[in-house]
Amino acid sequence: MNIVIVNHYAGGPSFGMEFRPYYLAREWMRKGHRVLIVGASFSHLRTDQPEIVTALKYENIDQVEYLWLRTNRYFGNGIGRILSMFLFTLRLFFRLRKELIAFNPDLIIASSTYPLDNFPIKFLAGKFAALHCYEVHDLWPLSPMELGGYSKYHPFILIMQWAENFAYRNVDSVISMLPKTLDHMMGHGLDKKKFKYIPNGIAIDEWMDQVEESDYALRINKLKVEKDCTIVGYVGGHAVSNALEYLIEAADHAKVFAPYLQFVLVGNGSEKKALIALAKKKELDNILFLPPVSKCSIPPLLASMDILYLGWRRNPLYRFGISPNKLIDYMMSAKPIVHSVEAANDLVKEAGCGISVQPENPEQIVNALIGISKMDKSSIIEMGKKGKEFVLKYYDYEKLAEDFLIFATKK
């Protein structure tokens, strides 16, 4: 089967997020399918961008085929990002058909944060007699309305609403990365039989192949010996949505109530400077900020930490559920987790691999960290083990990719 994944923000181990298209493609290729990932030349999610000087460029990355369509660079969520969305959609209409003639797709997947690309994908699917699958990452235009304060009558929102309604009414199948979205989608025209929930997953082989410690892991292990401390780790983006200021506040409380806790934050993002400034203002000497690491360095880095932390803001959109990559990595590391969240689903609670507390609550965060650190060693190991077993059972990309393809190609 010939499969095309259209994802504006597609990435991979060489570029950074989004990883999901790469891992799905790799699994399908192992089963003998041919896969092409179509992405934009620039994404705010990637650490590195492909080098493109022409309108499009083919690239082979770890045997996975990519086709990059040139779009504008932008910063933040303003007009530049909106322009990038429309430019990418137009390039799908006017450039992709010619490129797909030799590929002759059987399945085209609109793997989207926003629904606009379902218009050209539906057109292309018709031209090639291919199936059209819509893989939903976020609910648009609900996200910019609830988070950005857009009116439902704003021209941008009206266009996105038109695209969402068109997609649900015309696709052959919908794969949602969020578990509680069916009612919303049915309210906009989706047939219930076309819906399936398939979360983010993990590439098990990348964890099994890790044998050497990273430089950061060595540094953290040295810190534990020198300070006789318990390492509380966060690895990931430092953006507004990550709510890391509450972890800084928790570290401030820990100075008094748990001075043996040492906080290590690894990553980058728009809020990192402000977080460092906040830690300095509070004169915290129990926090270490480190630059981001490559994806292959994450397993040994997480293994060097004692307790892992993930937090979220209070967000009405989380009533539809969450599907965080980093949480699955955390669980795979077999470390206990403190999860500060209020959402329709909570993997930490489901797996029993840590303690879940209310979001934006530093007192509960530090109390949970103290609670885990005071547990006996065997209980801590057992708690972490539950997370790893849960991931191996439900979140292996090999199984998720198989389920995806079976559902998306059923007649």
mmCIF file of N, CA and C in Angstrom, residues 28 37 43 56 66 104 134 148 161 174 208 211 225 238 269 274 284 300-301:
data_model
loop_
_atom_site.group_PDB
_atom_site.id
_atom_site.type_symbol
_atom_site.label_atom_id
_atom_site.label_comp_id
_atom_site.label_asym_id
_atom_site.label_seq_id
_atom_site.Cartn_x
_atom_site.Cartn_y
_atom_site.Cartn_z
ATOM 1 N N TRP A 28 4.971 1.291 9.350
ATOM 2 C CA TRP A 28 4.300 0.824 8.135
ATOM 3 C C TRP A 28 5.303 0.348 7.097
ATOM 4 N N ILE A 37 5.978 11.327 3.727
ATOM 5 C CA ILE A 37 5.549 12.367 4.657
ATOM 6 C C ILE A 37 5.687 13.715 3.962
ATOM 7 N N SER A 43 8.572 24.934 10.886
ATOM 8 C CA SER A 43 7.641 24.633 11.965
ATOM 9 C C SER A 43 8.193 25.179 13.273
ATOM 10 N N LEU A 56 9.999 23.129 -3.417
ATOM 11 C CA LEU A 56 9.824 21.852 -2.716
ATOM 12 C C LEU A 56 11.128 21.066 -2.753
ATOM 13 N N TYR A 66 10.548 12.056 2.749
ATOM 14 C CA TYR A 66 9.906 13.323 3.079
ATOM 15 C C TYR A 66 9.803 14.174 1.819
ATOM 16 N N ASN A 104 1.152 7.406 -6.637
ATOM 17 C CA ASN A 104 -0.155 6.742 -6.751
ATOM 18 C C ASN A 104 -0.669 6.260 -5.386
ATOM 19 N N TYR A 134 -8.588 11.637 8.396
ATOM 20 C CA TYR A 134 -8.278 12.869 9.131
ATOM 21 C C TYR A 134 -7.778 12.482 10.515
ATOM 22 N N GLY A 148 -7.444 31.517 22.766
ATOM 23 C CA GLY A 148 -7.030 32.801 22.211
ATOM 24 C C GLY A 148 -8.072 33.889 22.298
ATOM 25 N N GLN A 161 -14.054 26.804 11.027
ATOM 26 C CA GLN A 161 -15.267 26.039 11.338
ATOM 27 C C GLN A 161 -15.823 25.376 10.087
ATOM 28 N N VAL A 174 -11.739 8.996 10.819
ATOM 29 C CA VAL A 174 -11.110 9.971 11.717
ATOM 30 C C VAL A 174 -10.354 9.214 12.797
ATOM 31 N N MET A 208 15.411 0.182 24.082
ATOM 32 C CA MET A 208 16.179 -1.044 24.270
ATOM 33 C C MET A 208 17.617 -0.894 23.779
ATOM 34 N N VAL A 211 22.557 2.140 25.710
ATOM 35 C CA VAL A 211 23.493 1.496 26.633
ATOM 36 C C VAL A 211 24.433 2.508 27.283
ATOM 37 N N VAL A 225 25.607 12.312 44.179
ATOM 38 C CA VAL A 225 26.636 11.851 45.109
ATOM 39 C C VAL A 225 27.162 13.014 45.946
ATOM 40 N N HIS A 238 9.731 24.505 27.567
ATOM 41 C CA HIS A 238 9.510 25.505 28.609
ATOM 42 C C HIS A 238 8.575 26.571 28.034
ATOM 43 N N GLY A 269 12.524 26.912 25.440
ATOM 44 C CA GLY A 269 11.193 27.412 25.118
ATOM 45 C C GLY A 269 11.040 28.877 25.441
ATOM 46 N N ALA A 274 12.223 33.694 31.610
ATOM 47 C CA ALA A 274 11.384 34.154 32.715
ATOM 48 C C ALA A 274 11.464 33.195 33.899
ATOM 49 N N LEU A 284 16.914 30.749 44.648
ATOM 50 C CA LEU A 284 16.864 29.292 44.755
ATOM 51 C C LEU A 284 18.185 28.686 44.301
ATOM 52 N N PRO A 300 18.694 7.615 28.882
ATOM 53 C CA PRO A 300 19.646 7.626 29.988
ATOM 54 C C PRO A 300 19.496 8.839 30.895
ATOM 55 N N LEU A 301 19.029 9.971 30.342
ATOM 56 C CA LEU A 301 18.817 11.159 31.168
ATOM 57 C C LEU A 301 17.714 10.914 32.184
#
